[in-house]
């Protein structure tokens, strides 16, 4: 095979316990736009203009089990790109002001000596989300 068969991410689907809570975080805190959904599933589609996320409500949120990134196969975390260090700080201020966000890793180099900086949080509902500056 000589060429790539794919062209980046089309969308990412995430299962959440509460669609209203997820909508409030992505649209209210991060500024995503709600661009559709499937009420019968139920789900909503949100986008920041670069990435499309499908947020699906768990069939039974009360009995759904939280994902354990160290024990389960699947999404370890979702990383969202920010333009630069100033945008990383703005995102940090916005998400840490949200009362239901749990901090996993504070802003810092992605690895020792790297100019790429990041931070990780758990959004309302428990999904691990990273924010990162471009790789240098």
Tab-separated table of N, CA and C in Angstrom:
chain	number	residue	atom	x	y	z
A	1	UNK	N	0.852	-1.172	0.000
A	1	UNK	CA	0.000	0.000	0.000
A	1	UNK	C	0.898	1.236	0.000
A	2	UNK	N	0.568	2.209	-0.828
A	2	UNK	CA	1.403	3.396	-0.947
A	2	UNK	C	0.773	4.651	-0.383
A	3	UNK	N	-0.547	4.685	-0.264
A	3	UNK	CA	-1.195	5.905	0.204
A	3	UNK	C	-1.992	5.688	1.477
A	4	UNK	N	-2.277	6.761	2.131
A	4	UNK	CA	-3.106	6.718	3.336
A	4	UNK	C	-4.554	6.485	2.947
A	5	UNK	N	-5.230	5.706	3.735
A	5	UNK	CA	-6.635	5.433	3.463
A	5	UNK	C	-7.578	6.355	4.222
A	6	UNK	N	-7.054	7.129	5.158
A	6	UNK	CA	-7.912	7.998	5.962
A	6	UNK	C	-7.439	9.443	5.885
A	7	UNK	N	-8.282	10.346	6.355
A	7	UNK	CA	-7.983	11.777	6.308
A	7	UNK	C	-8.297	12.446	7.634
A	8	UNK	N	-7.862	11.885	8.727
A	8	UNK	CA	-8.089	12.491	10.024
A	8	UNK	C	-9.372	11.988	10.664
A	9	UNK	N	-9.769	12.635	11.724
A	9	UNK	CA	-10.935	12.223	12.495
A	9	UNK	C	-12.198	12.814	11.879
A	10	UNK	N	-13.203	11.985	11.643
A	10	UNK	CA	-14.491	12.463	11.157
A	10	UNK	C	-15.311	12.993	12.331
A	11	UNK	N	-15.480	12.156	13.355
A	11	UNK	CA	-16.128	12.581	14.595
A	11	UNK	C	-15.773	11.588	15.686
A	12	UNK	N	-16.031	11.972	16.899
A	12	UNK	CA	-15.803	11.102	18.054
A	12	UNK	C	-17.128	10.979	18.787
A	13	UNK	N	-17.513	9.752	19.093
A	13	UNK	CA	-18.735	9.507	19.853
A	13	UNK	C	-18.399	9.183	21.298
A	14	UNK	N	-19.040	9.870	22.210
A	14	UNK	CA	-18.810	9.667	23.637
A	14	UNK	C	-20.134	9.358	24.325
A	15	UNK	N	-20.130	8.359	25.184
A	15	UNK	CA	-21.319	8.044	25.975
A	15	UNK	C	-21.260	8.839	27.269
A	16	UNK	N	-22.345	9.532	27.576
A	16	UNK	CA	-22.410	10.368	28.774
A	16	UNK	C	-23.625	9.964	29.603
A	17	UNK	N	-23.584	10.213	30.914
A	17	UNK	CA	-24.741	9.870	31.734
A	17	UNK	C	-25.883	10.868	31.627
A	18	UNK	N	-25.588	12.111	31.241
A	18	UNK	CA	-26.591	13.179	31.257
A	18	UNK	C	-26.328	14.125	30.088
A	19	UNK	N	-27.221	14.137	29.102
A	19	UNK	CA	-27.024	14.997	27.930
A	19	UNK	C	-27.062	16.482	28.271
A	20	UNK	N	-27.946	16.885	29.165
A	20	UNK	CA	-28.022	18.301	29.524
A	20	UNK	C	-26.730	18.759	30.196
A	21	UNK	N	-26.181	17.917	31.053
A	21	UNK	CA	-24.926	18.225	31.731
A	21	UNK	C	-23.783	18.319	30.709
A	22	UNK	N	-23.733	17.371	29.767
A	22	UNK	CA	-22.691	17.389	28.737
A	22	UNK	C	-22.857	18.591	27.817
A	23	UNK	N	-24.093	18.906	27.431
A	23	UNK	CA	-24.367	20.085	26.599
A	23	UNK	C	-23.894	21.346	27.306
A	24	UNK	N	-24.218	21.475	28.584
A	24	UNK	CA	-23.812	22.660	29.340
A	24	UNK	C	-22.299	22.804	29.370
A	25	UNK	N	-21.584	21.684	29.521
A	25	UNK	CA	-20.123	21.762	29.557
A	25	UNK	C	-19.559	22.137	28.192
A	26	UNK	N	-19.903	21.366	27.154
A	26	UNK	CA	-19.308	21.610	25.838
A	26	UNK	C	-19.786	22.923	25.227
A	27	UNK	N	-21.070	23.219	25.313
A	27	UNK	CA	-21.602	24.440	24.691
A	27	UNK	C	-21.450	25.654	25.598
A	28	UNK	N	-21.771	25.506	26.875
A	28	UNK	CA	-21.708	26.637	27.789
A	28	UNK	C	-20.306	27.000	28.224
A	29	UNK	N	-19.486	26.003	28.558
A	29	UNK	CA	-18.137	26.274	29.063
A	29	UNK	C	-17.115	26.413	27.949
A	30	UNK	N	-17.156	25.507	26.956
A	30	UNK	CA	-16.144	25.516	25.900
A	30	UNK	C	-16.562	26.278	24.649
A	31	UNK	N	-17.829	26.666	24.537
A	31	UNK	CA	-18.270	27.439	23.385
A	31	UNK	C	-18.573	26.628	22.139
A	32	UNK	N	-18.722	25.311	22.264
A	32	UNK	CA	-19.122	24.488	21.131
A	32	UNK	C	-20.537	24.885	20.710
A	33	UNK	N	-20.897	24.594	19.464
A	33	UNK	CA	-22.256	24.808	18.970
A	33	UNK	C	-22.960	23.458	18.900
A	34	UNK	N	-24.221	23.431	19.301
A	34	UNK	CA	-25.027	22.227	19.116
A	34	UNK	C	-25.553	22.255	17.695
A	35	UNK	N	-25.243	21.207	16.930
A	35	UNK	CA	-25.592	21.229	15.505
A	35	UNK	C	-26.546	20.114	15.102
A	36	UNK	N	-27.097	19.417	16.068
A	36	UNK	CA	-28.068	18.376	15.741
A	36	UNK	C	-28.150	17.338	16.830
A	37	UNK	N	-28.771	16.230	16.475
A	37	UNK	CA	-28.923	15.138	17.415
A	37	UNK	C	-29.991	14.171	16.949
A	38	UNK	N	-30.157	13.112	17.718
A	38	UNK	CA	-31.165	12.100	17.431
A	38	UNK	C	-31.957	11.897	18.722
A	39	UNK	N	-33.110	12.543	18.845
A	39	UNK	CA	-33.882	12.464	20.086
A	39	UNK	C	-34.260	11.043	20.493
A	40	UNK	N	-34.501	10.161	19.523
A	40	UNK	CA	-34.906	8.797	19.847
A	40	UNK	C	-33.768	7.957	20.422
A	41	UNK	N	-32.512	8.374	20.184
A	41	UNK	CA	-31.400	7.531	20.646
A	41	UNK	C	-31.143	7.635	22.132
A	42	UNK	N	-31.098	8.656	22.855
A	42	UNK	CA	-30.974	10.088	22.537
A	42	UNK	C	-29.508	10.530	22.460
A	43	UNK	N	-29.287	11.549	21.622
A	43	UNK	CA	-27.936	12.068	21.430
A	43	UNK	C	-28.005	13.514	20.953
A	44	UNK	N	-26.861	14.191	21.085
A	44	UNK	CA	-26.685	15.521	20.503
A	44	UNK	C	-25.347	15.547	19.786
A	45	UNK	N	-25.239	16.408	18.797
A	45	UNK	CA	-23.994	16.606	18.074
A	45	UNK	C	-23.512	18.019	18.388
A	46	UNK	N	-22.249	18.135	18.783
A	46	UNK	CA	-21.671	19.439	19.102
A	46	UNK	C	-20.349	19.588	18.360
A	47	UNK	N	-19.993	20.834	18.049
A	47	UNK	CA	-18.765	21.080	17.305
A	47	UNK	C	-18.150	22.417	17.692
A	48	UNK	N	-16.810	22.445	17.638
A	48	UNK	CA	-16.090	23.707	17.818
A	48	UNK	C	-15.674	24.284	16.471
A	49	UNK	N	-16.172	23.704	15.390
A	49	UNK	CA	-15.812	24.139	14.045
A	49	UNK	C	-14.688	23.307	13.447
A	50	UNK	N	-13.998	22.540	14.273
A	50	UNK	CA	-12.925	21.671	13.813
A	50	UNK	C	-13.232	20.205	14.077
A	51	UNK	N	-13.794	19.916	15.231
A	51	UNK	CA	-14.116	18.542	15.607
A	51	UNK	C	-15.605	18.425	15.867
A	52	UNK	N	-16.153	17.294	15.486
A	52	UNK	CA	-17.555	16.984	15.749
A	52	UNK	C	-17.594	15.895	16.806
A	53	UNK	N	-18.363	16.135	17.861
A	53	UNK	CA	-18.555	15.141	18.917
A	53	UNK	C	-20.010	14.702	18.916
A	54	UNK	N	-20.220	13.406	18.968
A	54	UNK	CA	-21.550	12.861	19.173
A	54	UNK	C	-21.621	12.458	20.633
A	55	UNK	N	-22.521	13.057	21.368
A	55	UNK	CA	-22.697	12.756	22.789
A	55	UNK	C	-23.948	11.905	22.922
A	56	UNK	N	-23.766	10.631	23.267
A	56	UNK	CA	-24.866	9.677	23.407
A	56	UNK	C	-25.167	9.502	24.871
A	57	UNK	N	-26.428	9.499	25.246
A	57	UNK	CA	-26.781	9.230	26.639
A	57	UNK	C	-26.761	7.724	26.865
A	58	UNK	N	-26.148	7.307	27.965
A	58	UNK	CA	-26.148	5.894	28.327
A	58	UNK	C	-27.595	5.417	28.451
A	59	UNK	N	-27.845	4.171	28.054
A	59	UNK	CA	-29.209	3.627	28.094
A	59	UNK	C	-29.788	3.700	29.496
A	60	UNK	N	-29.003	3.354	30.498
A	60	UNK	CA	-29.444	3.450	31.896
A	60	UNK	C	-28.324	4.090	32.706
A	61	UNK	N	-28.320	5.420	32.789
A	61	UNK	CA	-27.242	6.114	33.486
A	61	UNK	C	-27.034	5.655	34.939
A	62	UNK	N	-28.090	5.191	35.579
A	62	UNK	CA	-27.957	4.788	36.979
A	62	UNK	C	-27.163	3.501	37.148
A	63	UNK	N	-27.167	2.639	36.135
A	63	UNK	CA	-26.414	1.389	36.240
A	63	UNK	C	-25.172	1.366	35.355
A	64	UNK	N	-24.959	2.420	34.575
A	64	UNK	CA	-23.780	2.475	33.708
A	64	UNK	C	-22.517	2.543	34.561
A	65	UNK	N	-21.492	1.851	34.121
A	65	UNK	CA	-20.221	1.847	34.847
A	65	UNK	C	-19.274	2.862	34.241
A	66	UNK	N	-18.544	3.554	35.081
A	66	UNK	CA	-17.549	4.513	34.615
A	66	UNK	C	-16.422	3.759	33.909
A	67	UNK	N	-15.858	4.361	32.889
A	67	UNK	CA	-14.753	3.777	32.142
A	67	UNK	C	-13.485	3.857	32.978
A	68	UNK	N	-12.735	2.795	33.010
A	68	UNK	CA	-11.437	2.757	33.688
A	68	UNK	C	-10.366	2.690	32.614
A	69	UNK	N	-9.675	3.806	32.366
A	69	UNK	CA	-8.735	3.879	31.250
A	69	UNK	C	-7.574	2.914	31.383
A	70	UNK	N	-7.311	2.419	32.576
A	70	UNK	CA	-6.206	1.479	32.766
A	70	UNK	C	-6.655	0.022	32.671
A	71	UNK	N	-7.963	-0.223	32.688
A	71	UNK	CA	-8.463	-1.602	32.698
A	71	UNK	C	-9.307	-1.956	31.483
A	72	UNK	N	-9.844	-0.946	30.783
A	72	UNK	CA	-10.737	-1.207	29.659
A	72	UNK	C	-10.064	-0.879	28.337
A	73	UNK	N	-10.458	-1.599	27.321
A	73	UNK	CA	-10.018	-1.283	25.963
A	73	UNK	C	-10.936	-0.181	25.441
A	74	UNK	N	-10.355	0.820	24.814
A	74	UNK	CA	-11.161	1.900	24.272
A	74	UNK	C	-10.511	3.246	24.499
A	75	UNK	N	-11.311	4.256	24.488
A	75	UNK	CA	-10.816	5.625	24.581
A	75	UNK	C	-10.153	5.882	25.927
A	76	UNK	N	-8.874	6.174	25.923
A	76	UNK	CA	-8.124	6.508	27.131
A	76	UNK	C	-8.434	7.939	27.552
A	77	UNK	N	-8.437	8.842	26.591
A	77	UNK	CA	-8.825	10.232	26.794
A	77	UNK	C	-9.001	10.877	25.422
A	78	UNK	N	-9.653	12.007	25.403
A	78	UNK	CA	-9.810	12.799	24.192
A	78	UNK	C	-8.979	14.057	24.386
A	79	UNK	N	-8.144	14.383	23.411
A	79	UNK	CA	-7.300	15.574	23.496
A	79	UNK	C	-7.777	16.621	22.496
A	80	UNK	N	-8.053	17.815	22.986
A	80	UNK	CA	-8.469	18.933	22.147
A	80	UNK	C	-7.303	19.904	21.990
A	81	UNK	N	-7.107	20.364	20.793
A	81	UNK	CA	-6.014	21.280	20.486
A	81	UNK	C	-6.404	22.721	20.800
A	82	UNK	N	-5.458	23.470	21.337
A	82	UNK	CA	-5.610	24.917	21.516
A	82	UNK	C	-4.474	25.593	20.756
A	83	UNK	N	-4.636	26.864	20.431
A	83	UNK	CA	-3.703	27.554	19.544
A	83	UNK	C	-2.309	27.747	20.137
A	84	UNK	N	-2.256	28.097	21.425
A	84	UNK	CA	-0.967	28.465	22.011
A	84	UNK	C	-1.095	28.481	23.532
A	85	UNK	N	-0.031	28.928	24.214
A	85	UNK	CA	-0.035	28.956	25.682
A	85	UNK	C	-1.124	29.862	26.245
A	86	UNK	N	-1.388	30.983	25.586
A	86	UNK	CA	-2.441	31.887	26.067
A	86	UNK	C	-3.809	31.212	25.979
A	87	UNK	N	-4.051	30.501	24.890
A	87	UNK	CA	-5.322	29.788	24.737
A	87	UNK	C	-5.424	28.643	25.741
A	88	UNK	N	-4.300	28.007	26.053
A	88	UNK	CA	-4.296	26.947	27.063
A	88	UNK	C	-4.693	27.526	28.416
A	89	UNK	N	-4.157	28.673	28.748
A	89	UNK	CA	-4.496	29.327	30.026
A	89	UNK	C	-5.963	29.735	30.059
A	90	UNK	N	-6.478	30.246	28.954
A	90	UNK	CA	-7.893	30.619	28.885
A	90	UNK	C	-8.774	29.391	29.085
A	91	UNK	N	-8.425	28.293	28.419
A	91	UNK	CA	-9.190	27.052	28.585
A	91	UNK	C	-9.102	26.558	30.027
A	92	UNK	N	-7.926	26.623	30.619
A	92	UNK	CA	-7.734	26.204	32.017
A	92	UNK	C	-8.648	27.007	32.945
A	93	UNK	N	-8.673	28.314	32.770
A	93	UNK	CA	-9.514	29.164	33.608
A	93	UNK	C	-10.994	28.821	33.430
A	94	UNK	N	-11.406	28.594	32.199
A	94	UNK	CA	-12.818	28.296	31.921
A	94	UNK	C	-13.238	26.962	32.519
A	95	UNK	N	-12.455	25.914	32.285
A	95	UNK	CA	-12.897	24.594	32.751
A	95	UNK	C	-12.758	24.429	34.254
A	96	UNK	N	-11.742	25.036	34.861
A	96	UNK	CA	-11.594	24.889	36.307
A	96	UNK	C	-12.592	25.750	37.069
A	97	UNK	N	-13.236	26.689	36.394
A	97	UNK	CA	-14.315	27.455	37.020
A	97	UNK	C	-15.613	26.658	37.056
A	98	UNK	N	-15.698	25.595	36.265
A	98	UNK	CA	-16.895	24.759	36.236
A	98	UNK	C	-16.928	23.916	37.513
A	99	UNK	N	-18.018	23.953	38.265
A	99	UNK	CA	-18.049	23.277	39.565
A	99	UNK	C	-17.990	21.751	39.512
A	100	UNK	N	-18.285	21.147	38.367
A	100	UNK	CA	-18.303	19.686	38.287
A	100	UNK	C	-17.062	19.098	37.603
A	101	UNK	N	-16.099	19.924	37.269
A	101	UNK	CA	-14.861	19.456	36.648
A	101	UNK	C	-13.886	19.021	37.730
A	102	UNK	N	-13.229	17.885	37.494
A	102	UNK	CA	-12.172	17.411	38.394
A	102	UNK	C	-10.845	17.499	37.649
A	103	UNK	N	-9.841	18.106	38.266
A	103	UNK	CA	-8.523	18.250	37.645
A	103	UNK	C	-7.752	16.942	37.780
A	104	UNK	N	-7.170	16.496	36.669
A	104	UNK	CA	-6.317	15.310	36.654
A	104	UNK	C	-4.845	15.702	36.616
A	105	UNK	N	-4.479	16.671	35.772
A	105	UNK	CA	-3.098	17.152	35.687
A	105	UNK	C	-3.134	18.642	35.359
A	106	UNK	N	-2.400	19.427	36.124
A	106	UNK	CA	-2.359	20.874	35.938
A	106	UNK	C	-1.534	21.225	34.699
A	107	UNK	N	-1.658	22.464	34.188
A	107	UNK	CA	-0.892	22.839	33.002
A	107	UNK	C	0.613	22.665	33.211
A	108	UNK	N	1.235	22.111	32.185
A	108	UNK	CA	2.678	21.900	32.212
A	108	UNK	C	3.127	21.241	30.919
A	109	UNK	N	4.441	21.001	30.786
A	109	UNK	CA	4.947	20.337	29.588
A	109	UNK	C	4.335	18.938	29.440
A	110	UNK	N	4.079	18.539	28.204
A	110	UNK	CA	3.480	17.232	27.948
A	110	UNK	C	4.444	16.106	28.365
A	111	UNK	N	5.739	16.397	28.313
A	111	UNK	CA	6.781	15.521	28.871
A	111	UNK	C	7.979	16.418	29.192
A	112	UNK	N	8.872	15.992	30.056
A	112	UNK	CA	10.000	16.849	30.437
A	112	UNK	C	10.763	17.378	29.222
A	113	UNK	N	11.001	18.688	29.227
A	113	UNK	CA	11.753	19.333	28.157
A	113	UNK	C	10.950	19.702	26.927
A	114	UNK	N	9.686	19.326	26.872
A	114	UNK	CA	8.859	19.614	25.703
A	114	UNK	C	8.313	21.031	25.755
A	115	UNK	N	8.216	21.674	24.587
A	115	UNK	CA	7.571	22.993	24.534
A	115	UNK	C	6.062	22.849	24.376
A	116	UNK	N	5.589	21.641	24.088
A	116	UNK	CA	4.153	21.385	24.019
A	116	UNK	C	3.627	21.293	25.438
A	117	UNK	N	2.600	22.079	25.724
A	117	UNK	CA	2.024	22.109	27.074
A	117	UNK	C	0.602	21.562	27.034
A	118	UNK	N	0.150	21.058	28.177
A	118	UNK	CA	-1.183	20.472	28.240
A	118	UNK	C	-1.698	20.470	29.672
A	119	UNK	N	-2.976	20.099	29.820
A	119	UNK	CA	-3.552	19.749	31.114
A	119	UNK	C	-4.663	18.756	30.865
A	120	UNK	N	-5.030	18.022	31.913
A	120	UNK	CA	-6.086	17.018	31.809
A	120	UNK	C	-7.104	17.227	32.911
A	121	UNK	N	-8.371	16.989	32.544
A	121	UNK	CA	-9.473	17.091	33.495
A	121	UNK	C	-10.417	15.918	33.293
A	122	UNK	N	-11.325	15.735	34.227
A	122	UNK	CA	-12.479	14.871	34.043
A	122	UNK	C	-13.680	15.786	33.938
A	123	UNK	N	-14.398	15.700	32.816
A	123	UNK	CA	-15.569	16.553	32.610
A	123	UNK	C	-16.735	16.026	33.439
A	124	UNK	N	-17.784	16.813	33.607
A	124	UNK	CA	-18.977	16.299	34.282
A	124	UNK	C	-19.438	15.007	33.600
A	125	UNK	N	-19.630	13.982	34.366
A	125	UNK	CA	-19.973	12.679	33.812
A	125	UNK	C	-18.789	11.734	33.768
A	126	UNK	N	-17.568	12.255	33.964
A	126	UNK	CA	-16.404	11.409	34.158
A	126	UNK	C	-15.467	11.166	32.999
A	127	UNK	N	-15.703	11.703	31.802
A	127	UNK	CA	-14.801	11.472	30.673
A	127	UNK	C	-13.533	12.301	30.856
A	128	UNK	N	-12.388	11.666	30.571
A	128	UNK	CA	-11.079	12.335	30.709
A	128	UNK	C	-10.808	13.131	29.438
A	129	UNK	N	-10.520	14.430	29.598
A	129	UNK	CA	-10.319	15.346	28.481
A	129	UNK	C	-9.014	16.076	28.678
A	130	UNK	N	-8.232	16.153	27.600
A	130	UNK	CA	-6.954	16.854	27.608
A	130	UNK	C	-7.068	18.073	26.710
A	131	UNK	N	-6.354	19.124	27.058
A	131	UNK	CA	-6.197	20.311	26.232
A	131	UNK	C	-4.690	20.460	25.991
A	132	UNK	N	-4.267	20.659	24.730
A	132	UNK	CA	-2.840	20.684	24.421
A	132	UNK	C	-2.528	21.710	23.354
A	133	UNK	N	-1.355	22.328	23.513
A	133	UNK	CA	-0.831	23.221	22.480
A	133	UNK	C	-0.252	22.361	21.351
A	134	UNK	N	-0.052	22.958	20.170
A	134	UNK	CA	0.483	22.175	19.055
A	134	UNK	C	1.868	21.586	19.375
A	135	UNK	N	2.157	20.439	18.745
A	135	UNK	CA	3.489	19.870	18.884
A	135	UNK	C	4.480	20.791	18.197
A	136	UNK	N	5.605	21.023	18.851
A	136	UNK	CA	6.621	21.938	18.288
A	136	UNK	C	7.664	21.157	17.518
